[in-house]
PDB file of C-alpha atoms and ligand atoms in Angstrom:
ATOM      1  CA  MET A  97     112.074  70.028 122.850  1.00 43.00           C
ATOM      2  CA  SER A  98     109.767  67.236 121.714  1.00 44.00           C
ATOM      3  CA  VAL A  99     106.642  68.373 119.857  1.00 47.00           C
ATOM      4  CA  ASP A 100     104.160  67.058 122.394  1.00 71.00           C
ATOM      5  CA  ARG A 101     105.597  68.820 125.430  1.00 84.00           C
ATOM      6  CA  PRO A 102     103.311  71.517 126.841  1.00 95.00           C
ATOM      7  CA  ARG A 103     104.159  75.097 125.983  1.00 97.00           C
ATOM      8  CA  PRO A 104     106.507  76.294 128.735  1.00 98.00           C
ATOM      9  CA  LEU A 105     105.493  78.832 131.366  1.00 98.00           C
ATOM     10  CA  VAL A 106     107.881  80.961 133.391  1.00 98.00           C
ATOM     11  CA  ALA A 107     106.056  82.455 136.377  1.00 98.00           C
ATOM     12  CA  GLY A 108     107.275  85.075 138.828  1.00 98.00           C
ATOM     13  CA  ASN A 109     106.126  85.001 142.447  1.00 98.00           C
ATOM     14  CA  TRP A 110     106.859  88.428 143.851  1.00 98.00           C
ATOM     15  CA  LYS A 111     105.715  87.448 147.346  1.00 98.00           C
ATOM     16  CA  MET A 112     105.397  90.482 149.683  1.00 98.00           C
ATOM     17  CA  ASN A 113     107.567  92.678 147.489  1.00 98.00           C
ATOM     18  CA  GLY A 114     106.624  95.558 145.237  1.00 97.00           C
ATOM     19  CA  LEU A 115     105.194  99.059 145.394  1.00 97.00           C
ATOM     20  CA  ARG A 116     103.448 101.096 142.701  1.00 96.00           C
ATOM     21  CA  MET A 117     106.818 102.157 141.323  1.00 96.00           C
ATOM     22  CA  SER A 118     107.549  98.466 140.625  1.00 97.00           C
ATOM     23  CA  ALA A 119     105.377  98.823 137.538  1.00 96.00           C
ATOM     24  CA  LYS A 120     108.697  99.809 135.939  1.00 97.00           C
ATOM     25  CA  VAL A 121     109.911  96.219 136.377  1.00 98.00           C
ATOM     26  CA  LEU A 122     106.815  94.934 134.607  1.00 98.00           C
ATOM     27  CA  GLY A 123     107.407  97.490 131.831  1.00 97.00           C
ATOM     28  CA  ASP A 124     110.966  96.234 131.459  1.00 98.00           C
ATOM     29  CA  ILE A 125     109.762  92.630 131.297  1.00 98.00           C
ATOM     30  CA  GLN A 126     107.293  93.639 128.592  1.00 98.00           C
ATOM     31  CA  ALA A 127     109.980  95.425 126.656  1.00 97.00           C
ATOM     32  CA  GLY A 128     112.229  92.376 126.791  1.00 98.00           C
ATOM     33  CA  TYR A 129     109.499  89.890 125.890  1.00 98.00           C
ATOM     34  CA  THR A 130     110.589  89.812 122.300  1.00 97.00           C
ATOM     35  CA  PRO A 131     108.717  88.059 119.473  1.00 97.00           C
ATOM     36  CA  GLY A 132     111.366  85.325 119.668  1.00 97.00           C
ATOM     37  CA  LEU A 133     110.636  84.705 123.353  1.00 98.00           C
ATOM     38  CA  LYS A 134     106.872  84.975 122.824  1.00 97.00           C
ATOM     39  CA  ALA A 135     107.130  82.213 120.266  1.00 97.00           C
ATOM     40  CA  LYS A 136     108.720  79.872 122.801  1.00 97.00           C
ATOM     41  CA  VAL A 137     107.464  80.598 126.317  1.00 98.00           C
ATOM     42  CA  ASP A 138     104.505  82.062 128.239  1.00 98.00           C
ATOM     43  CA  LEU A 139     105.140  84.534 131.060  1.00 98.00           C
ATOM     44  CA  LEU A 140     103.152  85.062 134.253  1.00 98.00           C
ATOM     45  CA  VAL A 141     103.773  87.683 136.937  1.00 98.00           C
ATOM     46  CA  CYS A 142     102.168  87.289 140.384  1.00 98.00           C
ATOM     47  CA  PRO A 143     102.620  90.588 142.233  1.00 98.00           C
ATOM     48  CA  PRO A 144     101.135  91.429 145.638  1.00 98.00           C
ATOM     49  CA  ALA A 145      97.346  91.879 145.502  1.00 98.00           C
ATOM     50  CA  THR A 146      97.704  95.662 145.834  1.00 98.00           C
ATOM     51  CA  LEU A 147      99.344  95.782 142.389  1.00 98.00           C
ATOM     52  CA  LEU A 148      97.194  93.265 140.546  1.00 98.00           C
ATOM     53  CA  TYR A 149      94.723  95.666 138.976  1.00 98.00           C
ATOM     54  CA  THR A 150      97.439  98.043 137.805  1.00 98.00           C
ATOM     55  CA  PHE A 151      99.600  95.212 136.480  1.00 98.00           C
ATOM     56  CA  ALA A 152      96.676  93.627 134.665  1.00 98.00           C
ATOM     57  CA  HIS A 153      95.994  96.953 132.945  1.00 97.00           C
ATOM     58  CA  ILE A 154      99.618  97.481 132.005  1.00 96.00           C
ATOM     59  CA  SER A 155      99.768  93.948 130.617  1.00 96.00           C
ATOM     60  CA  VAL A 156      96.830  94.238 128.246  1.00 95.00           C
ATOM     61  CA  GLY A 157      98.031  93.323 124.780  1.00 93.00           C
ATOM     62  CA  SER A 158     101.446  92.121 125.986  1.00 95.00           C
ATOM     63  CA  ARG A 159     100.555  88.439 126.392  1.00 94.00           C
ATOM     64  CA  ILE A 160     102.038  88.528 129.906  1.00 98.00           C
ATOM     65  CA  ALA A 161      99.521  86.983 132.308  1.00 98.00           C
ATOM     66  CA  VAL A 162      98.988  88.290 135.801  1.00 98.00           C
ATOM     67  CA  GLY A 163      98.105  86.161 138.816  1.00 98.00           C
ATOM     68  CA  GLY A 164      97.389  86.243 142.532  1.00 98.00           C
ATOM     69  CA  GLN A 165      99.548  84.549 145.176  1.00 98.00           C
ATOM     70  CA  ASP A 166      96.716  83.042 147.222  1.00 98.00           C
ATOM     71  CA  CYS A 167      92.935  83.162 147.512  1.00 98.00           C
ATOM     72  CA  HIS A 168      90.232  82.326 150.022  1.00 98.00           C
ATOM     73  CA  ALA A 169      88.041  79.317 149.310  1.00 98.00           C
ATOM     74  CA  LYS A 170      84.798  81.295 149.673  1.00 98.00           C
ATOM     75  CA  GLU A 171      83.415  83.779 147.177  1.00 98.00           C
ATOM     76  CA  SER A 172      82.694  86.518 149.741  1.00 98.00           C
ATOM     77  CA  GLY A 173      81.858  86.975 153.404  1.00 98.00           C
ATOM     78  CA  ALA A 174      83.206  87.809 156.849  1.00 98.00           C
ATOM     79  CA  HIS A 175      86.873  86.961 156.281  1.00 98.00           C
ATOM     80  CA  THR A 176      88.820  90.049 157.233  1.00 98.00           C
ATOM     81  CA  GLY A 177      91.966  90.510 155.226  1.00 97.00           C
ATOM     82  CA  ASP A 178      91.259  87.698 152.795  1.00 98.00           C
ATOM     83  CA  ILE A 179      90.766  87.937 149.037  1.00 98.00           C
ATOM     84  CA  SER A 180      88.489  85.680 147.013  1.00 98.00           C
ATOM     85  CA  ALA A 181      89.319  84.126 143.673  1.00 98.00           C
ATOM     86  CA  GLU A 182      86.468  86.148 142.184  1.00 98.00           C
ATOM     87  CA  MET A 183      88.135  89.354 143.421  1.00 98.00           C
ATOM     88  CA  LEU A 184      91.412  88.318 141.802  1.00 98.00           C
ATOM     89  CA  ALA A 185      89.604  87.617 138.531  1.00 98.00           C
ATOM     90  CA  ASP A 186      87.798  90.969 138.815  1.00 98.00           C
ATOM     91  CA  ALA A 187      91.188  92.685 139.201  1.00 98.00           C
ATOM     92  CA  GLY A 188      92.383  91.064 135.966  1.00 98.00           C
ATOM     93  CA  ALA A 189      94.163  87.942 137.219  1.00 98.00           C
ATOM     94  CA  THR A 190      93.950  84.765 135.170  1.00 98.00           C
ATOM     95  CA  TYR A 191      96.056  82.583 137.490  1.00 98.00           C
ATOM     96  CA  VAL A 192      96.452  82.123 141.232  1.00 98.00           C
ATOM     97  CA  ILE A 193      99.170  80.304 143.177  1.00 98.00           C
ATOM     98  CA  VAL A 194      97.752  78.011 145.880  1.00 98.00           C
ATOM     99  CA  GLY A 195      99.520  75.880 148.445  1.00 98.00           C
ATOM    100  CA  HIS A 196     102.859  77.692 148.291  1.00 98.00           C
ATOM    101  CA  SER A 197     105.086  76.278 151.024  1.00 97.00           C
ATOM    102  CA  GLU A 198     105.114  79.653 152.781  1.00 97.00           C
ATOM    103  CA  ARG A 199     101.299  79.384 153.081  1.00 98.00           C
ATOM    104  CA  ARG A 200     101.539  75.762 154.200  1.00 97.00           C
ATOM    105  CA  GLN A 201     104.329  76.586 156.690  1.00 96.00           C
ATOM    106  CA  PHE A 202     103.322  79.983 158.113  1.00 96.00           C
ATOM    107  CA  HIS A 203      99.529  79.802 157.750  1.00 97.00           C
ATOM    108  CA  GLY A 204      99.057  76.127 158.564  1.00 97.00           C
ATOM    109  CA  GLU A 205      97.418  75.298 155.255  1.00 98.00           C
ATOM    110  CA  LYS A 206      96.774  71.601 154.724  1.00 98.00           C
ATOM    111  CA  ASP A 207      96.149  69.755 151.471  1.00 98.00           C
ATOM    112  CA  ALA A 208      92.362  70.035 151.951  1.00 98.00           C
ATOM    113  CA  ASP A 209      92.651  73.826 152.301  1.00 98.00           C
ATOM    114  CA  VAL A 210      94.781  74.000 149.179  1.00 98.00           C
ATOM    115  CA  CYS A 211      92.267  71.873 147.301  1.00 98.00           C
ATOM    116  CA  ALA A 212      89.400  74.140 148.404  1.00 98.00           C
ATOM    117  CA  LYS A 213      91.345  77.150 147.159  1.00 98.00           C
ATOM    118  CA  ALA A 214      92.015  75.457 143.826  1.00 98.00           C
ATOM    119  CA  VAL A 215      88.285  74.685 143.542  1.00 98.00           C
ATOM    120  CA  ALA A 216      87.619  78.379 144.210  1.00 98.00           C
ATOM    121  CA  ALA A 217      90.129  79.332 141.523  1.00 98.00           C
ATOM    122  CA  HIS A 218      88.320  77.137 139.002  1.00 98.00           C
ATOM    123  CA  ARG A 219      84.925  78.511 140.070  1.00 98.00           C
ATOM    124  CA  ALA A 220      86.257  82.004 139.284  1.00 98.00           C
ATOM    125  CA  GLY A 221      87.710  80.909 135.941  1.00 98.00           C
ATOM    126  CA  LEU A 222      91.332  81.082 137.105  1.00 98.00           C
ATOM    127  CA  THR A 223      94.108  78.600 136.477  1.00 98.00           C
ATOM    128  CA  ALA A 224      95.361  77.244 139.807  1.00 98.00           C
ATOM    129  CA  VAL A 225      99.129  76.892 140.218  1.00 98.00           C
ATOM    130  CA  VAL A 226      99.200  74.149 142.860  1.00 98.00           C
ATOM    131  CA  CYS A 227     102.518  73.978 144.737  1.00 98.00           C
ATOM    132  CA  VAL A 228     103.942  70.821 146.279  1.00 98.00           C
ATOM    133  CA  GLY A 229     107.340  69.925 147.675  1.00 98.00           C
ATOM    134  CA  GLU A 230     109.178  68.219 150.479  1.00 98.00           C
ATOM    135  CA  THR A 231     111.100  69.687 153.420  1.00 98.00           C
ATOM    136  CA  ARG A 232     114.775  68.992 153.969  1.00 97.00           C
ATOM    137  CA  GLU A 233     113.960  66.486 156.717  1.00 98.00           C
ATOM    138  CA  GLU A 234     111.547  64.649 154.440  1.00 98.00           C
ATOM    139  CA  ARG A 235     114.139  64.451 151.652  1.00 98.00           C
ATOM    140  CA  GLU A 236     116.839  63.236 154.013  1.00 97.00           C
ATOM    141  CA  ALA A 237     114.455  60.587 155.335  1.00 98.00           C
ATOM    142  CA  GLY A 238     113.824  59.337 151.786  1.00 98.00           C
ATOM    143  CA  LYS A 239     110.169  60.424 151.903  1.00 98.00           C
ATOM    144  CA  THR A 240     110.142  62.870 148.989  1.00 98.00           C
ATOM    145  CA  LEU A 241     108.081  60.824 146.535  1.00 98.00           C
ATOM    146  CA  ASN A 242     105.501  59.825 149.136  1.00 98.00           C
ATOM    147  CA  VAL A 243     105.162  63.386 150.417  1.00 98.00           C
ATOM    148  CA  VAL A 244     104.690  64.807 146.929  1.00 98.00           C
ATOM    149  CA  LYS A 245     102.227  62.047 145.983  1.00 98.00           C
ATOM    150  CA  LYS A 246     100.130  62.711 149.088  1.00 98.00           C
ATOM    151  CA  GLN A 247     100.152  66.474 148.492  1.00 98.00           C
ATOM    152  CA  LEU A 248      99.074  66.002 144.871  1.00 98.00           C
ATOM    153  CA  ARG A 249      96.248  63.625 145.742  1.00 98.00           C
ATOM    154  CA  GLY A 250      95.025  65.936 148.515  1.00 98.00           C
ATOM    155  CA  SER A 251      95.450  69.280 146.756  1.00 98.00           C
ATOM    156  CA  ILE A 252      94.285  68.806 143.159  1.00 98.00           C
ATOM    157  CA  PRO A 253      90.531  69.115 142.616  1.00 97.00           C
ATOM    158  CA  VAL A 254      88.628  66.538 140.572  1.00 95.00           C
ATOM    159  CA  ASP A 255      87.582  69.040 137.893  1.00 94.00           C
ATOM    160  CA  SER A 256      91.200  69.819 136.994  1.00 96.00           C
ATOM    161  CA  ASN A 257      92.490  69.730 133.434  1.00 96.00           C
ATOM    162  CA  SER A 258      95.401  71.079 131.435  1.00 96.00           C
ATOM    163  CA  GLN A 259      93.667  74.453 131.025  1.00 96.00           C
ATOM    164  CA  ASN A 260      92.872  75.172 134.665  1.00 97.00           C
ATOM    165  CA  LEU A 261      95.800  73.470 136.431  1.00 98.00           C
ATOM    166  CA  VAL A 262      99.541  74.039 136.628  1.00 98.00           C
ATOM    167  CA  VAL A 263     101.593  72.040 139.137  1.00 98.00           C
ATOM    168  CA  ALA A 264     104.718  73.557 140.689  1.00 98.00           C
ATOM    169  CA  TYR A 265     107.261  71.271 142.333  1.00 98.00           C
ATOM    170  CA  GLU A 266     109.119  73.386 144.865  1.00 98.00           C
ATOM    171  CA  PRO A 267     111.372  71.580 147.342  1.00 98.00           C
ATOM    172  CA  VAL A 268     110.989  73.686 150.482  1.00 98.00           C
ATOM    173  CA  TRP A 269     114.717  73.499 151.207  1.00 98.00           C
ATOM    174  CA  ALA A 270     115.521  74.975 147.785  1.00 98.00           C
ATOM    175  CA  ILE A 271     113.320  78.071 148.130  1.00 97.00           C
ATOM    176  CA  GLY A 272     115.365  81.209 148.639  1.00 95.00           C
ATOM    177  CA  THR A 273     118.439  79.254 149.713  1.00 97.00           C
ATOM    178  CA  GLY A 274     120.507  79.080 146.534  1.00 96.00           C
ATOM    179  CA  LEU A 275     120.361  75.283 146.768  1.00 97.00           C
ATOM    180  CA  THR A 276     118.821  73.196 143.997  1.00 97.00           C
ATOM    181  CA  PRO A 277     118.232  69.466 143.580  1.00 97.00           C
ATOM    182  CA  THR A 278     120.266  67.634 140.956  1.00 97.00           C
ATOM    183  CA  ALA A 279     118.753  67.307 137.505  1.00 97.00           C
ATOM    184  CA  ALA A 280     118.236  63.615 138.231  1.00 98.00           C
ATOM    185  CA  ASP A 281     116.307  64.378 141.432  1.00 98.00           C
ATOM    186  CA  VAL A 282     114.119  66.903 139.610  1.00 98.00           C
ATOM    187  CA  ALA A 283     113.489  64.368 136.835  1.00 98.00           C
ATOM    188  CA  GLU A 284     112.448  61.732 139.365  1.00 98.00           C
ATOM    189  CA  VAL A 285     109.883  63.971 141.090  1.00 98.00           C
ATOM    190  CA  HIS A 286     108.526  65.462 137.866  1.00 98.00           C
ATOM    191  CA  GLY A 287     108.175  61.951 136.455  1.00 98.00           C
ATOM    192  CA  LEU A 288     106.151  60.946 139.502  1.00 98.00           C
ATOM    193  CA  ILE A 289     103.967  64.058 139.149  1.00 98.00           C
ATOM    194  CA  ARG A 290     103.300  63.243 135.481  1.00 97.00           C
ATOM    195  CA  GLU A 291     102.329  59.683 136.442  1.00 96.00           C
ATOM    196  CA  GLU A 292     100.035  60.916 139.226  1.00 96.00           C
ATOM    197  CA  LEU A 293      98.366  63.333 136.827  1.00 96.00           C
ATOM    198  CA  LYS A 294      97.154  60.306 134.877  1.00 94.00           C
ATOM    199  CA  ARG A 295      94.815  59.465 137.709  1.00 92.00           C
ATOM    200  CA  LEU A 296      94.130  63.047 138.799  1.00 95.00           C
ATOM    201  CA  VAL A 297      93.271  64.700 135.473  1.00 93.00           C
ATOM    202  CA  GLY A 298      92.859  61.687 133.217  1.00 84.00           C
ATOM    203  CA  LYS A 299      95.016  59.848 130.736  1.00 81.00           C
ATOM    204  CA  ALA A 300      93.986  62.015 127.777  1.00 85.00           C
ATOM    205  CA  ASP A 301      95.061  65.298 129.380  1.00 90.00           C
ATOM    206  CA  HIS A 302      97.814  64.366 131.808  1.00 91.00           C
ATOM    207  CA  GLY A 303     100.628  65.002 129.338  1.00 93.00           C
ATOM    208  CA  LYS A 304      99.466  68.559 128.655  1.00 95.00           C
ATOM    209  CA  VAL A 305      99.452  69.844 132.249  1.00 97.00           C
ATOM    210  CA  ARG A 306     102.411  72.135 132.831  1.00 98.00           C
ATOM    211  CA  ILE A 307     104.700  71.056 135.661  1.00 98.00           C
ATOM    212  CA  LEU A 308     106.978  73.880 136.820  1.00 98.00           C
ATOM    213  CA  TYR A 309     110.133  73.544 138.864  1.00 98.00           C
ATOM    214  CA  GLY A 310     110.650  76.185 141.571  1.00 98.00           C
ATOM    215  CA  GLY A 311     113.408  76.816 144.102  1.00 98.00           C
ATOM    216  CA  SER A 312     116.436  79.070 143.536  1.00 97.00           C
ATOM    217  CA  VAL A 313     116.033  79.209 139.758  1.00 98.00           C
ATOM    218  CA  LYS A 314     118.464  81.794 138.368  1.00 98.00           C
ATOM    219  CA  PRO A 315     119.809  82.715 134.942  1.00 98.00           C
ATOM    220  CA  SER A 316     122.874  80.535 135.614  1.00 97.00           C
ATOM    221  CA  ASN A 317     120.970  77.296 136.297  1.00 98.00           C
ATOM    222  CA  ALA A 318     117.777  77.810 134.276  1.00 98.00           C
ATOM    223  CA  ALA A 319     118.942  76.082 131.093  1.00 97.00           C
ATOM    224  CA  GLU A 320     119.967  72.921 132.942  1.00 98.00           C
ATOM    225  CA  LEU A 321     116.766  72.757 134.995  1.00 98.00           C
ATOM    226  CA  MET A 322     114.444  73.609 132.094  1.00 98.00           C
ATOM    227  CA  ALA A 323     116.012  70.860 129.974  1.00 97.00           C
ATOM    228  CA  VAL A 324     114.967  68.146 132.448  1.00 98.00           C
ATOM    229  CA  GLU A 325     112.243  65.802 131.220  1.00 97.00           C
ATOM    230  CA  ASN A 326     108.750  66.842 132.370  1.00 98.00           C
ATOM    231  CA  VAL A 327     109.925  70.295 133.443  1.00 98.00           C
ATOM    232  CA  ASP A 328     107.620  72.676 131.582  1.00 98.00           C
ATOM    233  CA  GLY A 329     108.867  75.933 133.024  1.00 98.00           C
ATOM    234  CA  ALA A 330     109.750  77.589 136.292  1.00 98.00           C
ATOM    235  CA  LEU A 331     108.170  79.249 139.293  1.00 98.00           C
ATOM    236  CA  VAL A 332     110.665  81.946 140.222  1.00 98.00           C
ATOM    237  CA  GLY A 333     110.788  83.899 143.468  1.00 98.00           C
ATOM    238  CA  GLY A 334     113.735  86.225 144.110  1.00 97.00           C
ATOM    239  CA  ALA A 335     115.021  86.374 140.538  1.00 98.00           C
ATOM    240  CA  SER A 336     111.592  87.400 139.223  1.00 98.00           C
ATOM    241  CA  LEU A 337     111.965  90.811 140.892  1.00 98.00           C
ATOM    242  CA  VAL A 338     114.719  91.783 138.461  1.00 98.00           C
ATOM    243  CA  ALA A 339     113.437  92.071 134.895  1.00 98.00           C
ATOM    244  CA  ALA A 340     116.772  91.113 133.304  1.00 98.00           C
ATOM    245  CA  ASP A 341     117.051  87.962 135.440  1.00 98.00           C
ATOM    246  CA  PHE A 342     113.447  86.924 134.858  1.00 98.00           C
ATOM    247  CA  LEU A 343     113.876  87.388 131.113  1.00 98.00           C
ATOM    248  CA  ALA A 344     117.194  85.528 131.147  1.00 98.00           C
ATOM    249  CA  ILE A 345     115.483  82.566 132.838  1.00 98.00           C
ATOM    250  CA  ALA A 346     112.766  82.589 130.172  1.00 98.00           C
ATOM    251  CA  GLY A 347     115.592  82.884 127.648  1.00 98.00           C
ATOM    252  CA  ALA A 348     116.629  79.343 128.540  1.00 97.00           C
ATOM    253  CA  TYR A 349     113.946  78.332 126.030  1.00 97.00           C
ATOM    254  CA  LEU A 350     115.665  80.172 123.194  1.00 95.00           C
ATOM    255  CA  THR A 351     118.507  77.680 123.046  1.00 79.00           C
TER     256      THR A 351
HETATM  257  C1  PEP B  63     109.230  80.560 145.451  1.00 90.37           C
HETATM  258  O1  PEP B  63     109.111  81.010 146.587  1.00 90.37           O
HETATM  259  O2  PEP B  63     108.221  80.192 144.817  1.00 90.37           O
HETATM  260  C2  PEP B  63     110.578  80.455 144.913  1.00 90.37           C
HETATM  261  C3  PEP B  63     110.783  79.588 143.974  1.00 90.37           C
HETATM  262  O3  PEP B  63     111.538  81.281 145.458  1.00 90.37           O
HETATM  263  P1  PEP B  63     113.077  81.414 144.995  1.00 90.37           P
HETATM  264  O4  PEP B  63     113.095  81.390 143.485  1.00 90.37           O
HETATM  265  O5  PEP B  63     113.498  82.734 145.536  1.00 90.37           O
HETATM  266  O6  PEP B  63     113.797  80.262 145.562  1.00 90.37           O
END
């Protein structure tokens, strides 16, 4: 790894999975987060909101960060069922995922909504993990780069910098399917994201923003994907629910 690459981050998105007994998985991740791994890679676990407070407490002193999976743009108010960024921070989160394709797809979230949520994350002192990625139809139509560019420009707030922003490139067709783009395809999109960050966060900071790849990352493909230029870690769904798999993915940075 070249010296000026950002420190890698491997993040787990647990989605709507996990009960109180799942604290055991977090304990196992902690136990396997050896000094060797700590020296090479940061870890983030994003459990369901019901587990955030407990997970944040368990994680104290472990250097494993805890994050939310979504937030509302407002600080408080009449929004039944929603959770504000301030509430996530109060529960011990330091990150929040915004604009995940499942939010865009099943909750109709547009780039402007994602941007408002990222602004809220920053207001609450959280790092926003802004997700972008094309559908299968968009890839097959040769629109991937334009789609990702538009999502970035619409979703990343103007006050973003390498401390409060992580970008996750997640091709929608690769999420939960076992399919992954080729290393060359990942390199092309991550290269575009790095270029776009020049205008979105400024030339001085653009190289330090972490750009994660997400979509069917597993222990067997992590090393190849993590070695791609401008890939600074992974956003992991299914495999993050199994401590040994999550740690093995992070272990790609040991080689
Ligand atoms: C995700 O949903 O963010 C994701 C990457 O899922 P999976 O790893 O299961 O494809």
